[in-house]
Coordinates of C-alpha atoms (C1' of nucleotides) in Angstrom, one line a residue:
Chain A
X28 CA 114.9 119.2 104.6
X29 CA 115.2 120.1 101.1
X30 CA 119.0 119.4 100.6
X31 CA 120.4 116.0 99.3
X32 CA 117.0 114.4 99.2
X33 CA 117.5 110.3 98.7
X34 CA 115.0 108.1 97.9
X35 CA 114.7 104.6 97.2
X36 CA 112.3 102.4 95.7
X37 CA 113.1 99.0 97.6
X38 CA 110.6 95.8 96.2
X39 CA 111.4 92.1 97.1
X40 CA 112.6 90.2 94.2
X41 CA 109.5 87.6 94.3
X42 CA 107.7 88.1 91.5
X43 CA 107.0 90.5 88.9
X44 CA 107.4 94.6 89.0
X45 CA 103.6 95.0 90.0
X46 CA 101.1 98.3 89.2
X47 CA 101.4 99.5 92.7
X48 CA 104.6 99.2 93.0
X49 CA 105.2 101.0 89.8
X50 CA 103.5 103.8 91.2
X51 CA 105.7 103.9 94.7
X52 CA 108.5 104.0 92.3
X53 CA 106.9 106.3 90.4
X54 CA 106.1 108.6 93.4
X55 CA 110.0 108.2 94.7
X56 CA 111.1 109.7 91.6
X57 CA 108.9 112.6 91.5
X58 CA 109.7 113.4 94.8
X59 CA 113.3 113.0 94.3
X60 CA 113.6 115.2 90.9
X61 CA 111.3 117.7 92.3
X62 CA 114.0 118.6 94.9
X63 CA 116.7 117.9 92.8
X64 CA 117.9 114.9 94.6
X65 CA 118.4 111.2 94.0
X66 CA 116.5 108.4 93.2
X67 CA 117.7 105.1 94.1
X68 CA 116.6 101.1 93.8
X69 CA 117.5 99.0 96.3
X70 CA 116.5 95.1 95.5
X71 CA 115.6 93.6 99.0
X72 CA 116.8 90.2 98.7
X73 CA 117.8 88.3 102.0
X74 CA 114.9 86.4 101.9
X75 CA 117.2 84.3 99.4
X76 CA 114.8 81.5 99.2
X77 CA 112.3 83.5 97.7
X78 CA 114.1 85.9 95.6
X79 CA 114.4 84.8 91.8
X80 CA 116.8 86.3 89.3
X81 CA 113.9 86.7 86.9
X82 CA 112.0 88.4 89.3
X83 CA 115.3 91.1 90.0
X84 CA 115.3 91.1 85.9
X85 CA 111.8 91.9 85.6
X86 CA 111.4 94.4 88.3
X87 CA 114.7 96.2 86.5
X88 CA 113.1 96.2 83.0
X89 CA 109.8 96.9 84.1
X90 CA 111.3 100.6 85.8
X91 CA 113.4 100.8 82.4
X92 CA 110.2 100.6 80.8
X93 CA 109.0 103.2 82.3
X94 CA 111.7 105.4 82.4
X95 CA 112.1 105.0 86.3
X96 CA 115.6 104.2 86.2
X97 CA 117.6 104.6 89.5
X98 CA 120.2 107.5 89.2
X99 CA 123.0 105.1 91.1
X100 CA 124.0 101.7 91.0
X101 CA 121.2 99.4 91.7
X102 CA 121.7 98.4 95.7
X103 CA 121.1 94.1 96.2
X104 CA 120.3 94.2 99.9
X105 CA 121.8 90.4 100.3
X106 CA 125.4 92.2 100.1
X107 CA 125.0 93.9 103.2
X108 CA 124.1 91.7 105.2
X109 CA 127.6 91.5 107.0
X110 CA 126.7 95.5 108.1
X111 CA 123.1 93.9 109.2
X112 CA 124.5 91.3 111.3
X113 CA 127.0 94.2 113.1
X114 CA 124.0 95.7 113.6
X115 CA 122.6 92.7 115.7
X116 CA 125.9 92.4 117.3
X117 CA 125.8 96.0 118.3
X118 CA 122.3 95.6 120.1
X119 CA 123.5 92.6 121.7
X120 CA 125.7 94.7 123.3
X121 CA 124.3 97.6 124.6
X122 CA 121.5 95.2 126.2
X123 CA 119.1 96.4 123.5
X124 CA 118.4 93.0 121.8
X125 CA 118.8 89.4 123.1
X126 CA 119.1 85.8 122.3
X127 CA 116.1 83.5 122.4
X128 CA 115.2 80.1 122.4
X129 CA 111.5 79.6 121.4
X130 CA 110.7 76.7 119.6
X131 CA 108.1 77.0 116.6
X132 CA 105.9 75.4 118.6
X133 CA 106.2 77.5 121.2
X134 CA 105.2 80.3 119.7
X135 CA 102.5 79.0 118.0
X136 CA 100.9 78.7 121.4
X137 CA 102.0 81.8 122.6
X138 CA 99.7 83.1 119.5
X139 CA 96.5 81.0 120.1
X140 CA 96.5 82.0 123.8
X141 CA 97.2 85.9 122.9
X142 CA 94.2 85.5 120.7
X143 CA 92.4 83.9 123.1
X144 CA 92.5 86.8 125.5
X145 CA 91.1 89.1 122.6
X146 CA 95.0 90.2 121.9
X147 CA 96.7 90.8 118.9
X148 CA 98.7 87.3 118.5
X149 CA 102.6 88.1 119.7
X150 CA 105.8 86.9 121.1
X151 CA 105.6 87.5 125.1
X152 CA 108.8 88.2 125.8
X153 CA 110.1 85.1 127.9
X154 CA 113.6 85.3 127.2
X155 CA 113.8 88.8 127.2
X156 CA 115.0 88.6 130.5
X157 CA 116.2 85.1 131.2
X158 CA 119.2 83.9 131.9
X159 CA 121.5 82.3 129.2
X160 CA 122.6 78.9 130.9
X161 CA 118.7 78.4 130.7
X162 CA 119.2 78.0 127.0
X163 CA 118.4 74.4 125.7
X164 CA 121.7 73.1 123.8
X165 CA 119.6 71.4 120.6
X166 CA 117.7 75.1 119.7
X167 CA 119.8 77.9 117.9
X168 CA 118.6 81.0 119.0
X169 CA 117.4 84.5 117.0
X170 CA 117.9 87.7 118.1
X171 CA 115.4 89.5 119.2
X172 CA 115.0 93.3 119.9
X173 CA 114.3 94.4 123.4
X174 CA 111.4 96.9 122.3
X175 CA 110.7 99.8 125.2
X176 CA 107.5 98.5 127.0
X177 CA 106.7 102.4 128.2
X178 CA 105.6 105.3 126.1
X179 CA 104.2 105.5 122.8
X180 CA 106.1 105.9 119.3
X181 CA 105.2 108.3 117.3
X182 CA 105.7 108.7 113.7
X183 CA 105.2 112.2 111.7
X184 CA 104.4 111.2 108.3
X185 CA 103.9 113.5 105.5
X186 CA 101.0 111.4 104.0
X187 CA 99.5 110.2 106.4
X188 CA 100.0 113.3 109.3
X189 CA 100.9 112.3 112.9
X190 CA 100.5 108.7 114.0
X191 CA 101.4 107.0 117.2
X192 CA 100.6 103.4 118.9
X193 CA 101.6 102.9 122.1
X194 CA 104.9 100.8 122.7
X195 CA 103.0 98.2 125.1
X196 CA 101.5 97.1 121.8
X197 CA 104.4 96.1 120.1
X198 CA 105.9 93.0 120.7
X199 CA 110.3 92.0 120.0
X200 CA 110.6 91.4 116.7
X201 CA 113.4 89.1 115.6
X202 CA 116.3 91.1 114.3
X203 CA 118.9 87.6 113.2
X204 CA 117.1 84.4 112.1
X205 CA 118.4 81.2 113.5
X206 CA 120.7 81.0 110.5
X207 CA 121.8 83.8 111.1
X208 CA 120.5 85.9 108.3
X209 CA 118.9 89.5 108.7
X210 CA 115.3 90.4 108.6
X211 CA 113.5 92.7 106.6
X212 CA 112.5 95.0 109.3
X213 CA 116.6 95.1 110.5
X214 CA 118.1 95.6 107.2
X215 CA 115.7 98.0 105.9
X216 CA 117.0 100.0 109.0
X217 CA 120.6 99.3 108.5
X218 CA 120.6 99.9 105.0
X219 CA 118.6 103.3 104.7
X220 CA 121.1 104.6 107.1
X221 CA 123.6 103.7 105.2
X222 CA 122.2 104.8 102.3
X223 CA 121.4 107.9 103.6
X224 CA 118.1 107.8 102.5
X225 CA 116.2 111.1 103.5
X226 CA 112.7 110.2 102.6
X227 CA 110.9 106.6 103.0
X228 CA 107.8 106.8 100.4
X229 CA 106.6 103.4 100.2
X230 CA 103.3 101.8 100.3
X231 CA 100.5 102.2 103.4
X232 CA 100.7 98.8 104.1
X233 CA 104.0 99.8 105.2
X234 CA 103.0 102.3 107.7
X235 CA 102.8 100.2 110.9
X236 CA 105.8 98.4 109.9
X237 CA 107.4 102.3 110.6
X238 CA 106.9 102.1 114.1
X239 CA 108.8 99.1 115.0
X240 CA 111.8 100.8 112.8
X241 CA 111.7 104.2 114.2
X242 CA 112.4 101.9 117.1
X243 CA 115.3 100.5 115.7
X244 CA 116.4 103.6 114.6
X245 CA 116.5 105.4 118.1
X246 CA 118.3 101.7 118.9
X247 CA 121.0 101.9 116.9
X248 CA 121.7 105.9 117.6
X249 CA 120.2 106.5 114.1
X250 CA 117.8 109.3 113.3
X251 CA 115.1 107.5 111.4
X252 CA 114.0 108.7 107.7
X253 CA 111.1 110.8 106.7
X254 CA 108.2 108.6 105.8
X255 CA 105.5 109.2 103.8
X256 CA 103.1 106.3 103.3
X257 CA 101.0 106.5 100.4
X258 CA 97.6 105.0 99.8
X259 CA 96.9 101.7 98.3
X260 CA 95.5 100.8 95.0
X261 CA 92.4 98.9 95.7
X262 CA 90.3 96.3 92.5
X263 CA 87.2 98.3 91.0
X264 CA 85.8 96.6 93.8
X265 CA 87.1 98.3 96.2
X266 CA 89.0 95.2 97.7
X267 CA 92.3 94.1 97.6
X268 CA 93.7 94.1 94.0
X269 CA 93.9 90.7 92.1
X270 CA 95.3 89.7 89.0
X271 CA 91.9 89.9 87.8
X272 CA 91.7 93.7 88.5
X273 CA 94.9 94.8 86.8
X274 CA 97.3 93.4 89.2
X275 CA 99.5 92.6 87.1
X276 CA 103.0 93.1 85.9
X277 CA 104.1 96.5 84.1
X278 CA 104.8 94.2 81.1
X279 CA 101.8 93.0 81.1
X280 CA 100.5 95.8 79.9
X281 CA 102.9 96.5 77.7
X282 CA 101.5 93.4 76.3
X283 CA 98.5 94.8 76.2
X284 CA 99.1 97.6 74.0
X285 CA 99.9 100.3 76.8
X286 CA 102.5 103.6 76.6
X287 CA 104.6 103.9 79.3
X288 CA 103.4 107.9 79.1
X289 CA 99.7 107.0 79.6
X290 CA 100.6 104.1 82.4
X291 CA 102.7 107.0 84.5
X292 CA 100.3 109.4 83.8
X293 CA 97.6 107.7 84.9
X294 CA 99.2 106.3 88.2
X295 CA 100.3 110.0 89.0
X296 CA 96.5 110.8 89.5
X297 CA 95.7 108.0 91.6
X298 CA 95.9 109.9 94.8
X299 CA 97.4 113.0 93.7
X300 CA 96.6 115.9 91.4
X301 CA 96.7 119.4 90.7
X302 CA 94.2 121.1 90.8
X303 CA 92.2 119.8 87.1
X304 CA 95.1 119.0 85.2
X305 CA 94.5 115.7 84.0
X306 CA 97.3 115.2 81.1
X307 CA 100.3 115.8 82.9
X308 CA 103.6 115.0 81.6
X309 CA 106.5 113.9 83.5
X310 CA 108.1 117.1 83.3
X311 CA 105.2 118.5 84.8
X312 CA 104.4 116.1 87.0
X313 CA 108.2 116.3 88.5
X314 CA 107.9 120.0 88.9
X315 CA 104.6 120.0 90.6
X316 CA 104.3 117.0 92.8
X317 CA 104.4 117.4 96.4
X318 CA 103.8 114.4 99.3
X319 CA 101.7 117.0 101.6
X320 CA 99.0 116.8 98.6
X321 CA 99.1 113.2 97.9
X322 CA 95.9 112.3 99.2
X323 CA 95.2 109.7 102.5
X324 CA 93.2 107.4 101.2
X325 CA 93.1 104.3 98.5
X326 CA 92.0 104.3 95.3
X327 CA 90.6 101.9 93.0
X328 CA 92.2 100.8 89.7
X329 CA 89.9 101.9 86.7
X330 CA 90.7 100.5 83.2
X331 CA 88.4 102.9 81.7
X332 CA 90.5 106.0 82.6
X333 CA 93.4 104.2 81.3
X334 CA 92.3 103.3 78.0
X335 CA 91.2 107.3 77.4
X336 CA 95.0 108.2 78.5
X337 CA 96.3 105.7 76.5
X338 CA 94.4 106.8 73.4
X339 CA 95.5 110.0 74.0
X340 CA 98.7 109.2 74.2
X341 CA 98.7 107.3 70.9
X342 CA 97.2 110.4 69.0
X343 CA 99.7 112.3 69.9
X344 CA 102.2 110.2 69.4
X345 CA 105.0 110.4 65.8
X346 CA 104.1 108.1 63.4
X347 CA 107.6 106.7 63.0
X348 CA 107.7 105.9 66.7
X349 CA 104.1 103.9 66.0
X350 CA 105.1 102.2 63.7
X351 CA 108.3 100.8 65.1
X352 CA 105.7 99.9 68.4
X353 CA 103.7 97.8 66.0
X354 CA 106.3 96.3 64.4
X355 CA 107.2 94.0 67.5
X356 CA 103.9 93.0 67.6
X357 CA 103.3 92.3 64.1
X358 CA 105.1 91.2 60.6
X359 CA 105.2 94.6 58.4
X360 CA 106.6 94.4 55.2
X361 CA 107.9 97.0 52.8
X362 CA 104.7 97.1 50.9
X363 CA 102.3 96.9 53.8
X364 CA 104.7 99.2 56.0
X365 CA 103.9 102.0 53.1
X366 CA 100.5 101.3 53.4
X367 CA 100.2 101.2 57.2
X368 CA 102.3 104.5 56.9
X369 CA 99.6 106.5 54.9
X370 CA 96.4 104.6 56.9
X371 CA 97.7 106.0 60.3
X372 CA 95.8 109.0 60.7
X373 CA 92.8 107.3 61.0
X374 CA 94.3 104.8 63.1
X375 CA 95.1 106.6 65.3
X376 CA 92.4 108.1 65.9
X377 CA 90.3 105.2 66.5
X378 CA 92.7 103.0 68.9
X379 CA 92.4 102.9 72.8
X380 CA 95.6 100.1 72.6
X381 CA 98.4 99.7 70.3
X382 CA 97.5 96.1 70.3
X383 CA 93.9 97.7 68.4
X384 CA 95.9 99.3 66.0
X385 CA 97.6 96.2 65.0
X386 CA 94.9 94.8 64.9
X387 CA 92.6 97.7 63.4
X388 CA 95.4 97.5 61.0
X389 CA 95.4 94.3 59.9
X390 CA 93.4 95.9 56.4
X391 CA 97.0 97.2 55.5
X392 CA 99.1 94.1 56.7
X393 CA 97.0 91.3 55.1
X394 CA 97.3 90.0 51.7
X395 CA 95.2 89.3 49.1
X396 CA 92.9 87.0 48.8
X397 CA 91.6 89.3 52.0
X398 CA 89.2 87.2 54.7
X399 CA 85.7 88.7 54.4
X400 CA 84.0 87.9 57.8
X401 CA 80.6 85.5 56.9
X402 CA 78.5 88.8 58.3
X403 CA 79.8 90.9 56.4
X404 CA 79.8 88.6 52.9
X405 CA 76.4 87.7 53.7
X406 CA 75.3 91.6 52.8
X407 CA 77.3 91.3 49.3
X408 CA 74.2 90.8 47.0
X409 CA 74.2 90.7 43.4
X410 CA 73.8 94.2 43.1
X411 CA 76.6 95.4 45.4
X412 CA 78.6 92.9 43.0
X413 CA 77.0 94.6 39.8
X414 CA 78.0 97.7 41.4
X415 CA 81.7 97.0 42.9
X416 CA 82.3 95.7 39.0
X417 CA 81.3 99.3 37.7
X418 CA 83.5 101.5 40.1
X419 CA 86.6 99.3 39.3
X420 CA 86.4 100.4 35.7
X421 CA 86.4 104.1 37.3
X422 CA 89.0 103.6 39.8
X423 CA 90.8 101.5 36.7
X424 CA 90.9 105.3 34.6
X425 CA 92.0 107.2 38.0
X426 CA 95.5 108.3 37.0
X427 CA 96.2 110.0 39.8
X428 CA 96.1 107.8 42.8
X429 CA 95.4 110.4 45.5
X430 CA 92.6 110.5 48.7
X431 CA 91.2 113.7 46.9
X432 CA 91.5 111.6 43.5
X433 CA 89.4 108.1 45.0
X434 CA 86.8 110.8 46.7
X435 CA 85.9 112.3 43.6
X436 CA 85.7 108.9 41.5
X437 CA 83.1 107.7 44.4
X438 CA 81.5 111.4 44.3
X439 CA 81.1 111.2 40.7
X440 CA 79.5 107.2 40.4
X441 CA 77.1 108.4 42.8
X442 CA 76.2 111.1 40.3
X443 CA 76.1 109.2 37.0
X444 CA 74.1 105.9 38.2
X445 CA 71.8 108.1 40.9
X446 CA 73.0 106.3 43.8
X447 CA 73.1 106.8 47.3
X448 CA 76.6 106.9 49.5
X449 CA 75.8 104.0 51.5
X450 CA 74.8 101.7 48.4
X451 CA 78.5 102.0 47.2
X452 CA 80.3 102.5 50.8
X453 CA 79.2 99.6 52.0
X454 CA 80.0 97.2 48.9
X455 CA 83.5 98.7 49.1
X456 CA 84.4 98.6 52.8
X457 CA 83.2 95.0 52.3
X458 CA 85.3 94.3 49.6
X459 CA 88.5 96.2 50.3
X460 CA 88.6 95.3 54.1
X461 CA 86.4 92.0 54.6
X462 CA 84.3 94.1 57.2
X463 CA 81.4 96.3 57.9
X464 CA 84.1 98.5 59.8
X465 CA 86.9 99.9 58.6
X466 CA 89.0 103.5 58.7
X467 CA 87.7 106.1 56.2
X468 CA 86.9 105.1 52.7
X469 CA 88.6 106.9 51.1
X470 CA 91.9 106.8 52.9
X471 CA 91.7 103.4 53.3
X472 CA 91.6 103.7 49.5
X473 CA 94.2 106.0 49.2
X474 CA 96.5 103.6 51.7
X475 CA 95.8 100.6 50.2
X476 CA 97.1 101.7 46.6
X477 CA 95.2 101.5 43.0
X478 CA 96.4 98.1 42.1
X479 CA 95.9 96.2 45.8
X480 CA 92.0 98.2 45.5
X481 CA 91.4 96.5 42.1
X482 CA 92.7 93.6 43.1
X483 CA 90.7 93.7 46.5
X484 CA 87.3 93.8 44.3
X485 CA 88.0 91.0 41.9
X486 CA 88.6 88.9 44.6
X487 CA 85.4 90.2 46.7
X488 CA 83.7 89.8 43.1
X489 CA 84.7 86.7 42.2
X490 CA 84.5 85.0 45.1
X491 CA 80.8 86.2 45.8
X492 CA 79.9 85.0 41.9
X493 CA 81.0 81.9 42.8
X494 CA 78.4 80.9 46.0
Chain B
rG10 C1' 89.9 89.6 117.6
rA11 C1' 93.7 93.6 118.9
rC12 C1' 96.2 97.8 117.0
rC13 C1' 96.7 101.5 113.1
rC14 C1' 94.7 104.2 109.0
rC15 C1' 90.9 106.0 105.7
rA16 C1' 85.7 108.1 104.1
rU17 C1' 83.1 114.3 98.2
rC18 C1' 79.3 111.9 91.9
rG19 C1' 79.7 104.6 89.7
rU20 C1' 85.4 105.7 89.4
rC21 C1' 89.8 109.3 89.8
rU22 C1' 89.7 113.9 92.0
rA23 C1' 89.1 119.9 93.1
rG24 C1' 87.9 121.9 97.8
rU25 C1' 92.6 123.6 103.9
rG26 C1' 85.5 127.8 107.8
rG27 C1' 82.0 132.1 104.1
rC28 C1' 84.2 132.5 96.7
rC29 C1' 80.1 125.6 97.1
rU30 C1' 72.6 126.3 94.9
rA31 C1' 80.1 121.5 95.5
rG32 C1' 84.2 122.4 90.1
rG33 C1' 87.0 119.1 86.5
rA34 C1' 88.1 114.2 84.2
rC35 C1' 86.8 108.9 83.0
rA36 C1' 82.5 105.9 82.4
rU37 C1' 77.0 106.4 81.4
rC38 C1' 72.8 108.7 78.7
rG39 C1' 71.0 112.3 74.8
rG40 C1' 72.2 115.5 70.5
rC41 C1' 75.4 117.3 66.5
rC42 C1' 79.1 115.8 62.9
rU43 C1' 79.3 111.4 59.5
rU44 C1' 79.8 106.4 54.1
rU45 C1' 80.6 102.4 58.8
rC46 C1' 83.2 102.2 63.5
rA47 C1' 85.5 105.7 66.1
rC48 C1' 87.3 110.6 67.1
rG49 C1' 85.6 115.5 67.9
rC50 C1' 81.9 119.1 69.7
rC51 C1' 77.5 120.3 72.7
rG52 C1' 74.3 118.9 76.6
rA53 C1' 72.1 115.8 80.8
rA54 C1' 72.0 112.7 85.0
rA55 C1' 75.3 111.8 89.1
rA56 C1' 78.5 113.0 95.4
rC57 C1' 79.9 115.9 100.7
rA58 C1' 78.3 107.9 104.7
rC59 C1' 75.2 108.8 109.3
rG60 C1' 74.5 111.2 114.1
rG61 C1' 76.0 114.7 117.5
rG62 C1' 78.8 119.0 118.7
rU63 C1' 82.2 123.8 118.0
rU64 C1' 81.0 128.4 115.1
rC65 C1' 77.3 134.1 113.2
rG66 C1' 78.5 130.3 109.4
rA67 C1' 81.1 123.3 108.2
rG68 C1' 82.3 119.2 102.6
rU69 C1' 86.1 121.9 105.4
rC70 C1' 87.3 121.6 112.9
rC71 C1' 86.0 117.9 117.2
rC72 C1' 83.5 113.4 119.1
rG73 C1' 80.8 109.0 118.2
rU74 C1' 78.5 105.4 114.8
rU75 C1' 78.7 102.8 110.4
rG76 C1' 81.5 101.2 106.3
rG77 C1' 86.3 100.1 104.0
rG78 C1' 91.4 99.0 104.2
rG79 C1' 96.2 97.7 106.5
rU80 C1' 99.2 95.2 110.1
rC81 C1' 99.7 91.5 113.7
rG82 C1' 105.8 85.5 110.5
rC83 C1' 112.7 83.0 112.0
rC84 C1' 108.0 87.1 104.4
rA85 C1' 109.2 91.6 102.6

RNA sequence: GACCCCAUCGUCUAGUGGCCUAGGACAUCGGCCUUUCACGCCGAAAACACGGGUUCGAGUCCCGUUGGGGUCGCCA
């Protein structure tokens, strides 16, 4: 079971690459790695109505994003469908599928009166056996399969352990569209033979869609994959996740100021762990992760726990690398680049998103005259002016421009004018970043540079003179 | 409604019959650190859904109840 493992990630080109499925993918490739197999994306497009290029584009880059690429050509399920059709054909054939008539209408009845009788609402089989001169000349005919009626199917799946349903309970699914074209539920059969896939992880909502193609499967001669259904990710509500919730595409969030690291890390622990380990790298993760402890049941999506991965992520992350991130979200010049360069420490340290740094940052990238928010200017009173006026002399005779250098200018005004901390901190962080909050003095200080810090106070100075 | 699946702190989870007076993490609350905001450190509160069995012993096995989710398309 362990040799030539293949799996596939296999999302419908309708709209963006979303969280959950990030994680399926995400769970593919672990599994894959972990055994030393492959890892393959198979774009299920033969719904071509609904398939967008965009979306096929946006699925691609989100996985790229991630680092989820595929490790063979990507596999567009609307050029197979030639082999899905033979596949029809071939059921056709043995007696296993047949042709049928039913109008829409028709089976819109068939549903109400199934649900009627406290059934679940299904095709009843009319033309399974009926002749073909019975066939009305104006309606083109699908193919349906000619499911067993006896026994149960059973599916052993390594999430979600043994499940069966009895076959009574399913009804013949349509194989070949009036038009002729494939369904999903035939060309996912079709095409993981083909592809040889070993092991079907996909999500739960998946899992009673397994029955009807192990069915298929034993049909068409084939030995069906492994599956292994893995939970669902569920809103902070515990229902169905909305865009509201987090539901949203992976670039989203890179919009948002999110590391791929701290995205895959924290999708890895949504329904699987080991033992406490809760930063886990890739590397790890890949030579850990085993389906038989991926847990049974869903999870909900937490922003919280993201945010702490994601700041962890960013602390430990180069500072040339952060820098480059913030770049595409920001303008950076030289000038304020060397800044931002010697303020990152503390940025770092502070910022959940990159999208805070930037904007935690913003006391680096701005120019002068800087904007001093009304709350803060409002707590500039004459004698925070009188006082930011005397330190600029000091900070004017600082040779040196160094972090140690600013501290010991501040240390030694508090000294000489028998002052408190606060009564010259909070003049300065007023003045030299327009807010009551701001990185460390005296780096901030340091980053800014001796000429943009006496510049910063004239301004503040000035400005507050002249209300 | 029918069928299928699930069920440990608010959340993610550890736990595979005795090591559990249930462990870790996020969030919350308190303290320390501190020039602000954070970070960091220390501490607190917080869970085996309920009811029956099986067993010397159950969070762990079985059954039922309740709750939640999924599926029931000529969508995937």
């Amino acid at each position: 079971m362990h040799k030539n493992i293949r799996t596939r990630f296999a999302p419908s080109p309708t709209g963006y690459l979303h969280i959950g499925g990030a994680r399926t993918a995400l769970f593919n490739m672990l599994f894959a790695r972990h055994f030393g197999g492959t890892f393959l994306l198979r774009i299920e497009d033969t719904d071509r109505k609904r398939s967008t290029i965009q979306a096929i584009q946006a699925i691609i880059n989100g996985l790229e994003w991630l680092g989820l690429t595929p490790d063979e050509p990507t596999v567009f399920q609307s050029r197979n469908i030639q082999r899905h059709k033979e596949a029809a054909e071939s059921l056709i054939q043995s007696g296993q599928a047949y042709f049928c008539y039913c109008t829409a209408n028709e089976l819109e009845e068939m549903r109400k009166t199934a649900l009627a009788r406290g059934e679940s609402p299904r095709y009843d089989g009319r033309w399974r056996e009926r002749d073909q001169s019975d066939a009305p000349k104006d309606v083109k005919p699908v193919i349906r399969f000619k499911s067993p009626q006896n026994g149960k199917t059973d599916i052993f799946d390594l999430v979600q352990g043994n499940v069966s349903v009895e076959n009574r309970e399913l009804d013949d699914m349509v194989l070949l569209r009036a038009d002729g074209s494939p369904t999903y539920m035939l060309s996912v059969v079709v095409d993981d033979h083909d592809m040889k896939i070993t092991h079907a992880i996909r999500g739960n909502d998946h899992l009673t869609n397994a029955f009807r193609q192990t069915q298929l499967f034993k049909a068409l001669g084939w030995s069906p994959p492994h599956y292994a259904h893995i939970p669902l990710i569920h809103g902070p509500d515990g229902s169905k996740m909305s865009k509201r919730h987090g539901a949203l595409g992976v670039e989203a969030y890179r919009e948002m100021g999110y590391l791929p690291e701290a995205i895959l890390n924290y999708l890895m622990r949504l329904g699987w762990s080991h033992g406490d380990d809760e930063i886990v790298s890739m590397k790890q993760a890949i030579e850990w992760f085993e389906l038989h402890e991926v847990n049974k049941s869903a999870s909900r999506f937490d922003f919280d726990k993201l945010n702490y991965l994601n700041a962890h992520y960013i602390k430990s992350m180069p500072d040339d690398c952060l820098i480059s991130l913030i770049e595409k979200k920001t303008k950076v010049n030289l000038v304020t680049r060397d800044r931002l360069k010697k303020g990152l420490a503390g940025l770092k340290e502070r910022a959940k998103t990159i999208n805070e740094i930037v904007e935690k940052g913003e006391v680096y990238l701005c120019s002068r005259p800087i904007k001093i928010e009304s709350e803060a200017l409002s707590s500039l009173t004459q004698e925070c002016l009188r006082k930011l006026q005397l330190i600029a002399t000091d900070f004017q005779s600082l040779e040196e421009w160094s972090e140690d250098g600013v501290k010991s200018v501040i240390h030694n005004f508090i000294e000489h004018h028998k002052v408190k901390m606060r009564d010259i901190a909070l003049p300065l962080r007023i003045a030299l970043s327009g807010s009551t909050s701001s990185p460390g003095l005296f780096e901030l200080s340091f980053a800014l540079g001796k000429e943009e810090v006496l510049g910063r106070i004239s301004d503040a100075t000035g400005m507050s003179s002249r209300i």
